[in-house]
Short mmCIF file of C-alpha atoms in Angstrom, two decimals:
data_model
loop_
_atom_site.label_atom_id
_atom_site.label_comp_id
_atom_site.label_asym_id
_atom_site.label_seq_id
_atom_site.Cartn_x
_atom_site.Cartn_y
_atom_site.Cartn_z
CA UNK R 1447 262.79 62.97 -134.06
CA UNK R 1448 262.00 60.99 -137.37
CA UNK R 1449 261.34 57.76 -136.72
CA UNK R 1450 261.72 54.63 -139.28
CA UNK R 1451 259.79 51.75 -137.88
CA UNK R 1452 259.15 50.34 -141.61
CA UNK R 1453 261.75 47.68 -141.46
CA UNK R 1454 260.51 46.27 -138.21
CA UNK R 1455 256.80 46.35 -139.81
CA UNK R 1456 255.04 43.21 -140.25
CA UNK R 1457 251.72 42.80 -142.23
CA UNK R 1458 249.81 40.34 -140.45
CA UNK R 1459 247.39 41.52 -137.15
CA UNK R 1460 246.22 45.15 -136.42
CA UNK R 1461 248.00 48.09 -137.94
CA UNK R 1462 248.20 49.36 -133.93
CA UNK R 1463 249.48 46.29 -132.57
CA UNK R 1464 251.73 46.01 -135.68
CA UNK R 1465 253.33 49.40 -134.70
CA UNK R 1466 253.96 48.44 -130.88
CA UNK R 1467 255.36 45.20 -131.92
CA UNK R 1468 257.73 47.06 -134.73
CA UNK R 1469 258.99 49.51 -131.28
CA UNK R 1470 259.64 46.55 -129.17
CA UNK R 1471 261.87 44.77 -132.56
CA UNK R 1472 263.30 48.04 -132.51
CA UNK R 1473 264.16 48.84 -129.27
CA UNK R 1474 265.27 44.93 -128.72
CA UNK R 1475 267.43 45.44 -131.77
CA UNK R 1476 269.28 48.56 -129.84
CA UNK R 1477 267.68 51.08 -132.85
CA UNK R 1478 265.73 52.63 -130.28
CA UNK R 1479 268.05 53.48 -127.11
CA UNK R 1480 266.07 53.71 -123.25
CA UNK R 1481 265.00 57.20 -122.81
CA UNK R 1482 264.23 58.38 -126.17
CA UNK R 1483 261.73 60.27 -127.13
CA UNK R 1484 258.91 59.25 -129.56
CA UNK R 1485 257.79 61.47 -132.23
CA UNK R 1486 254.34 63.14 -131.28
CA UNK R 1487 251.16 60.55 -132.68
CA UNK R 1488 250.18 63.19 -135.58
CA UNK R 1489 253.83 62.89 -136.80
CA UNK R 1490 254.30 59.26 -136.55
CA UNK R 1491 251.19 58.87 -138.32
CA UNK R 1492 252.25 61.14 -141.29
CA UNK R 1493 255.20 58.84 -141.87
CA UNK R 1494 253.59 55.70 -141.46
CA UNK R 1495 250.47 56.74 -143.44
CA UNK R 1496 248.05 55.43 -140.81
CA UNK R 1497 245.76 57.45 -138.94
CA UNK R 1498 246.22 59.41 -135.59
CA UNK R 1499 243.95 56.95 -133.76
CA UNK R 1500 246.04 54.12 -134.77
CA UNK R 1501 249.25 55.65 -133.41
CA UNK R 1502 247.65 56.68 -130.35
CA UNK R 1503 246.58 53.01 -129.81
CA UNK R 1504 250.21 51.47 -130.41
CA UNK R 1505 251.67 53.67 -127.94
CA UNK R 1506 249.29 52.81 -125.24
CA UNK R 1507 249.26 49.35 -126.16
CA UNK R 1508 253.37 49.98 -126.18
CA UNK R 1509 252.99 51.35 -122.25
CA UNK R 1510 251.04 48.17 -121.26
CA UNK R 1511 253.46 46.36 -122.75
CA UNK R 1512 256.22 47.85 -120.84
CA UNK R 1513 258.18 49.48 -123.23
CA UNK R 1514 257.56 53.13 -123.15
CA UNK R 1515 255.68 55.63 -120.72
CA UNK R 1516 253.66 58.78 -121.31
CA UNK R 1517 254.57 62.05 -119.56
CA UNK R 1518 252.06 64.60 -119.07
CA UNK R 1519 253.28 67.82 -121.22
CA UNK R 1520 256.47 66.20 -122.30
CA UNK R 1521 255.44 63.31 -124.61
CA UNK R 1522 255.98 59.37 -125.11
CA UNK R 1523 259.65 58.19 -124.00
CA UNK R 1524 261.42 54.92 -124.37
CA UNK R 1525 261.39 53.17 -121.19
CA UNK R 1526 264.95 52.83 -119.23
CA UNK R 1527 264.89 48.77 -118.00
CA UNK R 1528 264.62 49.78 -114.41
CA UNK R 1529 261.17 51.81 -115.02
CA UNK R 1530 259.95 48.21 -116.79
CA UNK R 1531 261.57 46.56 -113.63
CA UNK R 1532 259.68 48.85 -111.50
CA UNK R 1533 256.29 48.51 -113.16
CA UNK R 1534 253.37 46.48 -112.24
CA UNK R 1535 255.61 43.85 -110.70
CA UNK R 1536 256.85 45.96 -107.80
CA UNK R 1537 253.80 48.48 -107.25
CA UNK R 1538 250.98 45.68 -107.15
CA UNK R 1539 248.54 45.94 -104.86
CA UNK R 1540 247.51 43.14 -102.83
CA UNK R 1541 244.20 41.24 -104.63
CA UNK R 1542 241.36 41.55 -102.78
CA UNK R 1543 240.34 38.55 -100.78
CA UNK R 1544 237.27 37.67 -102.87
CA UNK R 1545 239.00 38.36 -105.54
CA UNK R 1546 238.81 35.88 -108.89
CA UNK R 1547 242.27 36.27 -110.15
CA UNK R 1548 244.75 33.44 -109.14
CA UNK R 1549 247.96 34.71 -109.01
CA UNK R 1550 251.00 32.88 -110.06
CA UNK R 1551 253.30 36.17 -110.46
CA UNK R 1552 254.32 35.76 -106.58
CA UNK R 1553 256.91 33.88 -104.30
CA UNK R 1554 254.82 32.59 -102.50
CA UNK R 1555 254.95 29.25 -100.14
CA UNK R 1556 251.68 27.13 -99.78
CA UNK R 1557 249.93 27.94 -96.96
CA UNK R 1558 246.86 25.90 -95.71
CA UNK R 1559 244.84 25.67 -92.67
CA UNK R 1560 247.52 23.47 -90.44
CA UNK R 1561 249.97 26.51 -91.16
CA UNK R 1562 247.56 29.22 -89.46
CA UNK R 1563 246.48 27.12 -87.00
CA UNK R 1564 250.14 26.02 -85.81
CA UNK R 1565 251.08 29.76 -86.02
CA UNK R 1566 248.13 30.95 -83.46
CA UNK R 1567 248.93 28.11 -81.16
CA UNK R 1568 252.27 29.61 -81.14
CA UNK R 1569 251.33 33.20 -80.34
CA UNK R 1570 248.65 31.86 -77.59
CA UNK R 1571 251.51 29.78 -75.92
CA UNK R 1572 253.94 32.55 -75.97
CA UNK R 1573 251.30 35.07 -74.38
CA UNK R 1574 251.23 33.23 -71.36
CA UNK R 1575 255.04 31.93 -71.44
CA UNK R 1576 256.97 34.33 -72.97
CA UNK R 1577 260.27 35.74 -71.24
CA UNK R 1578 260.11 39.13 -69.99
CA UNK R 1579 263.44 39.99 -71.60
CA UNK R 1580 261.68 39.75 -75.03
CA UNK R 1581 259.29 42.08 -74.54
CA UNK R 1582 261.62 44.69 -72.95
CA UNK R 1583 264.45 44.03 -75.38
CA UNK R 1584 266.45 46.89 -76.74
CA UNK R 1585 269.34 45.31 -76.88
CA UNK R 1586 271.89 43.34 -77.84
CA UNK R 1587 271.20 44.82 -81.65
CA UNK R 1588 272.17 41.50 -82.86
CA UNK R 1589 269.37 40.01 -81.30
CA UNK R 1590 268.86 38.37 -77.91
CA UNK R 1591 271.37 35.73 -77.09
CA UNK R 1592 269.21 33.17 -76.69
CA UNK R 1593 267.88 33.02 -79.80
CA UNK R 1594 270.84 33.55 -81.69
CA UNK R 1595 272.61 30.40 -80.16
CA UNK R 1596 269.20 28.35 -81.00
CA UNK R 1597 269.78 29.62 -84.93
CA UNK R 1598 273.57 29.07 -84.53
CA UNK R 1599 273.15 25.57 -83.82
CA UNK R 1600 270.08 24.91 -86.12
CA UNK R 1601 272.20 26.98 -89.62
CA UNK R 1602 275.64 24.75 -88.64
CA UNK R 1603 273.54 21.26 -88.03
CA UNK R 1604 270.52 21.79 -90.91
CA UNK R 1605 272.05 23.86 -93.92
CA UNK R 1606 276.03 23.70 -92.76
CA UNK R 1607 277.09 27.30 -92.77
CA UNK R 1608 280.14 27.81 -90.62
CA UNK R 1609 280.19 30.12 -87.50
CA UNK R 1610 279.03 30.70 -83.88
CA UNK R 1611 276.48 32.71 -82.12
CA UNK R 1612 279.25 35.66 -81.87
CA UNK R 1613 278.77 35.43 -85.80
CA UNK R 1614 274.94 35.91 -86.49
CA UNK R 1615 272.63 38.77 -86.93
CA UNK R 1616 268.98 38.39 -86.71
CA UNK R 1617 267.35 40.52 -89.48
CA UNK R 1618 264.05 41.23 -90.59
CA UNK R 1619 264.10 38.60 -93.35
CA UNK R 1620 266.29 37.60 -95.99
CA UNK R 1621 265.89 41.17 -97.67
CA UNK R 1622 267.69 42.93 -95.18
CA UNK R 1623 270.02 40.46 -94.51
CA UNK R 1624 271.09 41.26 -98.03
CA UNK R 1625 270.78 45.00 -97.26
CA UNK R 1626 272.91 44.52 -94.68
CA UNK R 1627 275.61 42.31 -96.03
CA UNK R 1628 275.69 44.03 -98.96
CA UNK R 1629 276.05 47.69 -97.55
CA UNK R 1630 278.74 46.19 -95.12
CA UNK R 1631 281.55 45.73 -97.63
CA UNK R 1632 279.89 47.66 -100.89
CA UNK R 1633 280.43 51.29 -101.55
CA UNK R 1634 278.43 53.69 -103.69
CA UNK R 1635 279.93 53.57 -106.87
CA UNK R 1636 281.60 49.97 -106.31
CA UNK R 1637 280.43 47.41 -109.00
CA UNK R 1638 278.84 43.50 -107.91
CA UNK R 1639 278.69 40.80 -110.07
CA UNK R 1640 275.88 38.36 -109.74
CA UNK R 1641 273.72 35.95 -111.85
CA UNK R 1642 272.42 37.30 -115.38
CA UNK R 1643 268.82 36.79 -113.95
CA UNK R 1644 268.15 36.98 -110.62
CA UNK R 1645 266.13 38.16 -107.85
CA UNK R 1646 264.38 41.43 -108.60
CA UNK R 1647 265.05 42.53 -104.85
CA UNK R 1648 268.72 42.43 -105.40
CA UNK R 1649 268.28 44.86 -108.89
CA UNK R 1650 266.64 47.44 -106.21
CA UNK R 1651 268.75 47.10 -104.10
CA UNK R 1652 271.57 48.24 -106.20
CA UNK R 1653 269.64 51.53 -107.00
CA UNK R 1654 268.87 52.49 -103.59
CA UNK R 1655 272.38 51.95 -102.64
CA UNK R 1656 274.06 53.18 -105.81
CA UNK R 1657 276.28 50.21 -106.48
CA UNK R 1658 276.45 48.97 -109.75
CA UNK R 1659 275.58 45.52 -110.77
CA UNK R 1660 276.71 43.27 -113.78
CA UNK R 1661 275.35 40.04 -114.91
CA UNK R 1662 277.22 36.59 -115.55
CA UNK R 1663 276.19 33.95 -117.88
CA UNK R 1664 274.59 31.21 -116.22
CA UNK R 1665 272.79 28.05 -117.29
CA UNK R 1666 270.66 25.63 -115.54
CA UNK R 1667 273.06 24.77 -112.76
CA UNK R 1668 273.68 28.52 -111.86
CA UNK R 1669 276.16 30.68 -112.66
CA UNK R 1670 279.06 29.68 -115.08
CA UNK R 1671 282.37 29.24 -113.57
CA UNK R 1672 284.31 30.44 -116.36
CA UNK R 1673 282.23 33.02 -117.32
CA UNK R 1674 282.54 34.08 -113.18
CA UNK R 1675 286.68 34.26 -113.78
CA UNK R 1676 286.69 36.06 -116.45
CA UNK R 1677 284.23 38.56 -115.07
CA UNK R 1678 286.35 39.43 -111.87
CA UNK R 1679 289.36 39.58 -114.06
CA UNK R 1680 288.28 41.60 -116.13
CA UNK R 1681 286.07 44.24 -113.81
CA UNK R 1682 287.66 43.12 -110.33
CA UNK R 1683 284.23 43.33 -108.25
CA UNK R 1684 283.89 44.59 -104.94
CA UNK R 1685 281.85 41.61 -104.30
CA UNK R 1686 279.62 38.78 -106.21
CA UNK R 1687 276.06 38.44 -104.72
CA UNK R 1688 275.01 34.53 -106.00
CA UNK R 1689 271.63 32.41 -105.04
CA UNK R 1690 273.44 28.83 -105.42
CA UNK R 1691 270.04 26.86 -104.78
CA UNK R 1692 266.80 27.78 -106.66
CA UNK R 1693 267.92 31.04 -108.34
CA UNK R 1694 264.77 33.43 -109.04
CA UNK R 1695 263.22 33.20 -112.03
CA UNK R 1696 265.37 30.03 -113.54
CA UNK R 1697 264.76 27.73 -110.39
CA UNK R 1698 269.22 26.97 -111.20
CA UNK R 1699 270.61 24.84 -108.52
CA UNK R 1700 274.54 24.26 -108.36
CA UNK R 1701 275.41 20.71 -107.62
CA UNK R 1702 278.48 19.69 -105.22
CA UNK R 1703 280.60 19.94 -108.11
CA UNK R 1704 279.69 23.16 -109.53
CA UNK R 1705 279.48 25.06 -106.26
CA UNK R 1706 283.19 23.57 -105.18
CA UNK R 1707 284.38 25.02 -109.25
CA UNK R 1708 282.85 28.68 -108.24
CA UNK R 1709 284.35 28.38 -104.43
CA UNK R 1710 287.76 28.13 -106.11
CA UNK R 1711 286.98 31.06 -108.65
CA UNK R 1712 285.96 33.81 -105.57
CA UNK R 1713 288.96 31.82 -103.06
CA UNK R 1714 291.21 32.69 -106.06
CA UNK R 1715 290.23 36.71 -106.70
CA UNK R 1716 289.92 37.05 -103.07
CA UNK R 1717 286.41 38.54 -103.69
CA UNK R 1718 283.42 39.05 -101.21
CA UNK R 1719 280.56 36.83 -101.57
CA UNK R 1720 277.11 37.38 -100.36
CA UNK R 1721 275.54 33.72 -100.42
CA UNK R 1722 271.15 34.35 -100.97
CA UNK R 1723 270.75 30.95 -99.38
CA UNK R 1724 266.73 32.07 -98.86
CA UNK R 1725 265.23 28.47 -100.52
CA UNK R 1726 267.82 26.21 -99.15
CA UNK R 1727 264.74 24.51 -96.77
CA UNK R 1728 263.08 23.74 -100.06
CA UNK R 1729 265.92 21.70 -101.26
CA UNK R 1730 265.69 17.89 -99.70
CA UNK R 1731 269.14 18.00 -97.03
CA UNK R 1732 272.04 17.11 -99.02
CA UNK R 1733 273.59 20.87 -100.33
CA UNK R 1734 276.21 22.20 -98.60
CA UNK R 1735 276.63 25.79 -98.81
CA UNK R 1736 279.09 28.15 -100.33
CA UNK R 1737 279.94 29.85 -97.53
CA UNK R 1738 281.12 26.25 -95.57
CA UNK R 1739 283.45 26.66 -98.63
CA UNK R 1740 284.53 30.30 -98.07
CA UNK R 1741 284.01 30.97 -94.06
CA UNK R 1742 286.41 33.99 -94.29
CA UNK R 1743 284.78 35.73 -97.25
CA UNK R 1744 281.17 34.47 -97.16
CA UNK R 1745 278.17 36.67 -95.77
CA UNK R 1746 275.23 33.65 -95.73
CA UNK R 1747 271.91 34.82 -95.80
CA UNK R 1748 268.62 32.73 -95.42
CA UNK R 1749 265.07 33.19 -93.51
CA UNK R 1750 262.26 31.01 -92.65
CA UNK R 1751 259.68 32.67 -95.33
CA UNK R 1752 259.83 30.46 -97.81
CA UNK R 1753 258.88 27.26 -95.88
CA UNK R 1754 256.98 28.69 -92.80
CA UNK R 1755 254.94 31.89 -93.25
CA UNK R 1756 255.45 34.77 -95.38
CA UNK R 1757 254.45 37.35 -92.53
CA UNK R 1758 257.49 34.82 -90.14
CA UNK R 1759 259.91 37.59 -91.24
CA UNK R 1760 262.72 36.07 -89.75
CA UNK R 1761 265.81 35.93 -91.56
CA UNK R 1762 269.51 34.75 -90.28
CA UNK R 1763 272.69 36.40 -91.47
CA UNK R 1764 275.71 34.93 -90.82
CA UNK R 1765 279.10 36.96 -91.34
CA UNK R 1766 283.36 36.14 -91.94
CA UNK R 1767 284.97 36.41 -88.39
CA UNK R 1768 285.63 39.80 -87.56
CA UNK R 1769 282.74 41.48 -90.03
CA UNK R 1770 280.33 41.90 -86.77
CA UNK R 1771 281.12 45.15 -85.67
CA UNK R 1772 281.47 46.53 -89.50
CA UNK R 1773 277.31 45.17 -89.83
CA UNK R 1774 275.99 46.19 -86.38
CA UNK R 1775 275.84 49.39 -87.50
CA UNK R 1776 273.77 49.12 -90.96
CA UNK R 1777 271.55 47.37 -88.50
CA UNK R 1778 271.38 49.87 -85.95
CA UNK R 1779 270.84 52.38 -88.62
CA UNK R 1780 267.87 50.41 -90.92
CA UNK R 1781 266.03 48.81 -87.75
CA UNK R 1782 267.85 48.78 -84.41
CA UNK R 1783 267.32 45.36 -83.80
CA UNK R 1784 264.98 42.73 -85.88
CA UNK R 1785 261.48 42.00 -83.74
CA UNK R 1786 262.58 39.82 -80.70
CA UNK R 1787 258.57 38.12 -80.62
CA UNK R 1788 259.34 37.17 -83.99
CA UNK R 1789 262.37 35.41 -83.44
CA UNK R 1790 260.71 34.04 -80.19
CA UNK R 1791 257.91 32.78 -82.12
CA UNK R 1792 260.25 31.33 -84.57
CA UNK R 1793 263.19 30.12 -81.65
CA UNK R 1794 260.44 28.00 -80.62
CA UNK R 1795 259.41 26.13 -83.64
CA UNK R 1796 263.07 25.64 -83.72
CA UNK R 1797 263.33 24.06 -80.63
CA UNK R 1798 260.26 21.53 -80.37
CA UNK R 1799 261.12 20.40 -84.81
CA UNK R 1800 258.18 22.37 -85.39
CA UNK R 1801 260.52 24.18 -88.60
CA UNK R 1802 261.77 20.59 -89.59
CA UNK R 1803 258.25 19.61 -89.89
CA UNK R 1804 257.14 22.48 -92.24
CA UNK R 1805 259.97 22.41 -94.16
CA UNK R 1806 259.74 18.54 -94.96
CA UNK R 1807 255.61 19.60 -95.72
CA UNK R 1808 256.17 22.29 -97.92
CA UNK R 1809 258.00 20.07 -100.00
CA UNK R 1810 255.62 17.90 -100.19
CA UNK R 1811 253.04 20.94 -100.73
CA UNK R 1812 255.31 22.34 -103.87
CA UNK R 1813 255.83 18.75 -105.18
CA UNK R 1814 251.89 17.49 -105.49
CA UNK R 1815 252.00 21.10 -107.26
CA UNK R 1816 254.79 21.11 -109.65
CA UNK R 1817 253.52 17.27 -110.99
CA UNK R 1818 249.78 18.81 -111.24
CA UNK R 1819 251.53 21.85 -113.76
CA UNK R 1820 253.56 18.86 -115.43
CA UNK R 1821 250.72 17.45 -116.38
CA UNK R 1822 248.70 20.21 -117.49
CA UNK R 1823 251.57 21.99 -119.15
CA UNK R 1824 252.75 18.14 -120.93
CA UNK R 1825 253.96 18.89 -124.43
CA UNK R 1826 255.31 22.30 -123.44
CA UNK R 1827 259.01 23.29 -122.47
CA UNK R 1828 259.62 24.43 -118.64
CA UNK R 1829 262.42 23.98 -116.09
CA UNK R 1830 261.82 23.74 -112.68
CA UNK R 1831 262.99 22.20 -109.45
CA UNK R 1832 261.00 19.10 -108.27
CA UNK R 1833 260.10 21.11 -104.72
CA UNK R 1834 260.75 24.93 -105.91
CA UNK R 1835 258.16 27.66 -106.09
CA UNK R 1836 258.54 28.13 -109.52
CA UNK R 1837 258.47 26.70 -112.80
CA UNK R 1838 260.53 28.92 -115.99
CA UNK R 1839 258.15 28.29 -118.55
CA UNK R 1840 259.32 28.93 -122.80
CA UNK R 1841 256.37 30.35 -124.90
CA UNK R 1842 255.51 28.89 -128.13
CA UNK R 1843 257.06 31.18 -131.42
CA UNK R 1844 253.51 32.73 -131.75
CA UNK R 1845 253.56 34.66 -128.32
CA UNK R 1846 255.72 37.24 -126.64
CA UNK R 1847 255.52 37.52 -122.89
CA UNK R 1848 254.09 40.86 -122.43
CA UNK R 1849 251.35 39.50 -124.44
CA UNK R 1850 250.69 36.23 -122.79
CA UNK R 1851 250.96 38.42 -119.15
CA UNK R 1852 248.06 40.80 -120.54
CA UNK R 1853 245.94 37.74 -121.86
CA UNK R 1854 246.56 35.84 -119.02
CA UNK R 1855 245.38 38.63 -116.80
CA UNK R 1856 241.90 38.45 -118.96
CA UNK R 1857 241.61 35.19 -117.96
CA UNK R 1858 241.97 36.23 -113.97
CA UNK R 1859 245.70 34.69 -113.86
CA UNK R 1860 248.73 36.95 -113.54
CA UNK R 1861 251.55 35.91 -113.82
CA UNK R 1862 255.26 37.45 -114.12
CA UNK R 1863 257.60 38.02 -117.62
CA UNK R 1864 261.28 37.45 -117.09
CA UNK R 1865 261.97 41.95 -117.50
CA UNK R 1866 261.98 42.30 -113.15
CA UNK R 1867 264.58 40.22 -113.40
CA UNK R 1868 267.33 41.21 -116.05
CA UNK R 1869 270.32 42.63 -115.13
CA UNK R 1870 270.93 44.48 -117.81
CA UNK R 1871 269.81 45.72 -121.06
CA UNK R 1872 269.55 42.72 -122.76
CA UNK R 1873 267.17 40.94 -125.52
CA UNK R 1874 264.24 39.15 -122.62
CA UNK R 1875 264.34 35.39 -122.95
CA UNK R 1876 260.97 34.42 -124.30
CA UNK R 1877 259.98 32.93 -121.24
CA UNK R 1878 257.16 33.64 -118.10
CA UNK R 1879 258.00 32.23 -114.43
CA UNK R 1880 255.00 30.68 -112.85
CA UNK R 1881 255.21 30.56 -108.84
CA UNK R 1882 252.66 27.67 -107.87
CA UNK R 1883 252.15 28.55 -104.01
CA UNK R 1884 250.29 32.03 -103.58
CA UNK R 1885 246.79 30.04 -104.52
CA UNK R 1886 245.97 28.00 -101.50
CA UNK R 1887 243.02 26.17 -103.38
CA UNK R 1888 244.28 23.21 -105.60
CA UNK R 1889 241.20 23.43 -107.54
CA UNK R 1890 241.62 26.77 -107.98
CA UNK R 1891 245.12 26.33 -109.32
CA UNK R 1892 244.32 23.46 -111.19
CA UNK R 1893 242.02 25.48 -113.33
CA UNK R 1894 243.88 28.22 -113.75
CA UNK R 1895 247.11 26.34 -115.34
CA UNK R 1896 244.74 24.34 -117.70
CA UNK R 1897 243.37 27.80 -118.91
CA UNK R 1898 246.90 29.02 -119.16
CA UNK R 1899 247.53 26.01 -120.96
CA UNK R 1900 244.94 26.50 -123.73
CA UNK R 1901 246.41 29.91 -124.25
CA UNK R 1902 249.02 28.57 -125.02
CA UNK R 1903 247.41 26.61 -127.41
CA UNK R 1904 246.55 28.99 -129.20
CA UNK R 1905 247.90 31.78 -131.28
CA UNK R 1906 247.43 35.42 -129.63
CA UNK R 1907 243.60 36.59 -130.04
CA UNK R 1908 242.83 39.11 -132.87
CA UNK R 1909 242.03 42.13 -131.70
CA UNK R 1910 239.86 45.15 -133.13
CA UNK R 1911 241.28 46.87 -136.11
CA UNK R 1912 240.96 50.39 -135.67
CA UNK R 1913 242.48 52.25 -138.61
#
């Protein structure tokens, strides 16, 4: 193909890094179209006049940005948005334990000494108390009773989502919960609305089970009423997926008033909702849920991750009267039945307030954290929730995010651009989400976002000119 990058060209910087910035212009500018092909290097550089080296060092710096990937034998190729989804951000490797790099690219609750000890007090307790039942369950695939009418009670008194024990699964975390809602009323082929950004799980999930998934405008109370209408008039959904409190990357949280306007829009369609209710415990009590709203039309998902333990993979689906036996068996089929220890484990940090506890403590955790990155980050723009995970940070004019997320990386941070979480093809708001609660060490952290800060600072380094 011939390939004009000359009006995207800019003078200033590196003729290489000049040439990766013109493809991104031009592939954000919908010139260049996801999976095109790229004109070998020795052609590219006969057109632009530069030399062979130079091309061969925009298109690699082009692949660490994201925006195209080589193929052994059949050339360069515009990335499609899910290979950028599915790049470093899903295939990461854990960092080694003495590793330097402090990672901020991860949802991640704080988790300190208290947390581990707590959690092996626990297991020790259970090994000599723990009911035979639970270690010879196979059934019910719901989960054992038990435990289920422990969660009942604790999801209808703490976070107000309608329903009975006859009316919960116990999954293996919020994930499948969503897996399992999702595949219980979705269809290959059958399109879901949700928010413009959201959770990068939820894009997956729509490949692996072949529904298709639109965004709707949001803003920073969630997603847009309006903008919700006229999407299920106008492509009548199968079902809207919607994270109401916290919403991943933005850290969006729908007040009373704003989750009773979207309640009316989905009561008035008639359209499924699958409520991602997963941060809900980070919130302080006080948000009522969508699906106390819609009982009849509301799958509710949440888990204990966020506020107890990552490994604590115990997640609570609730579903409309008369969905059980259409879920059982998506769960029978993906896991037979979540982990009964698990759910023993976490039934009794239920019972004796030890979940209250950490939930009113993680708050506290994520709140000494989000001040520290006010105050190190003063002077530039971020949203965040004032106990959330995250912060939704804007870069100054002189940066774009892929950038920032390779420069940052120098500086042993990583951190996450907002690409694993667009919906669709869309220009990338110039922004990076920072998740405060992977690094345990406050010191640690504290350094890190006052390096970050001086990057940003500072205008992008120069880098070698290689002609």
């Amino acid at each position: 193909m011939t390939l004009d990058l000359t009006p995207f060209l800019q003078d200033a910087g590196p003729k290489y890094l000049a040439i990766a910035r013109a493809l991104s212009e031009a592939i954000r500018q919908g010139e260049l179209a996801p999976g095109t092909r790229l004109p070998p290097h020795r052609r590219l550089a006969e057109t632009l006049g530069v030399s062979v080296q130079t091309v061969s060092r925009a298109y690699a710096q082009a692949e660490k940005m994201g925006l195209v990937q080589s193929r052994i034998g059949s050339g360069t190729w515009i990335n499609t948005l899910d290979d950028a989804r599915e790049s470093a951000y899903l295939r990461g490797q854990e960092p080694r334990r003495e590793s330097a790099l402090v990672d901020l690219s991860i949802a991640h609750p704080v988790c300190t000494a208290a947390h581990h000890r707590r959690f092996r007090e626990t297991l020790a307790s259970l090994a000599e108390h723990v009911r035979p039942e639970v270690i010879a369950a196979n059934r019910p695939i719901a989960g054992l009773l038990h435990q289920r009418e422990r969660a009942s009670d604790w999801l209808a008194a703490s976070l107000g989502v309608p329903g009975g024990p006859e009316d919960r699964v116990l999954c293996n975390g919020a994930a499948h919960g969503l897996m399992l809602a999702i595949s219980t009323v979705v269809q290959h082929g059958d399109l879901v609305l949700t928010e413009a950004l959201t959770d990068h799980g939820l894009i997956a999930l729509s490949r692996t089970l072949g529904f298709q998934l639109r965004g709707v405008a949001i803003d920073e109370r969630g997603v847009i009423p309006e903008a919700l209408d006229l999407a299920c008039r106008r492509l009548r959904p199968r079902a809207v997926c919607l994270t109401p409190t916290q919403l991943n990357p933005t850290g969006a949280t729908m007040d009373e008033a704003r989750r009773d306007a979207v309640a009316r829009v989905l009561d008035h369609h008639g359209v499924w909702l699958i409520e991602d209710d997963v941060h809900a415990l980070l919130e302080p009590p006080g948000l009522s849920p969508l699906a106390a709203r819609l009982p009849n039309l509301c799958f509710h998902v949440t888990s204990l991750t966020k506020v107890a333990l990552p490994g604590l993979r115990a997640g609570y689906l609730s579903v409309p009267r008369g969905q059980l036996h259409h879920a059982l068996p998506r769960m029978r089929a993906t896991t037979w039945m979540a982990t009964p220890l698990i759910f023993e484990l976490a039934d009794a940090w239920l019972a004796d307030g030890t979940l209250a506890r950490l939930a009113i403590e993680q708050r506290e955790l994520l709140a000494e954290r989000q001040r520290l990155a006010g105050r190190l980050l003063a002077g530039h723009e971020f949203s965040a929730r004032p106990t959330s995970l995250h912060l939704w940070l804007s870069l100054p004019s002189a940066w774009r995010a892929e950038e920032l997320q390779q420069q940052a990386e120098q500086e042993s941070m990583a951190v996450t651009t907002a690409t694993p979480f667009m919906v669709e093809q869309a220009p990338a708001p110039r922004r990076i989400r920072l998740s405060l609660g992977a690094e345990p060490d406050l010191e640690r952290l504290k350094g890190a976002l006052s390096r970050l800060a001086g990057l940003l600072d500072e205008a992008p380094p120069p880098m070698q000119i290689i002609y």
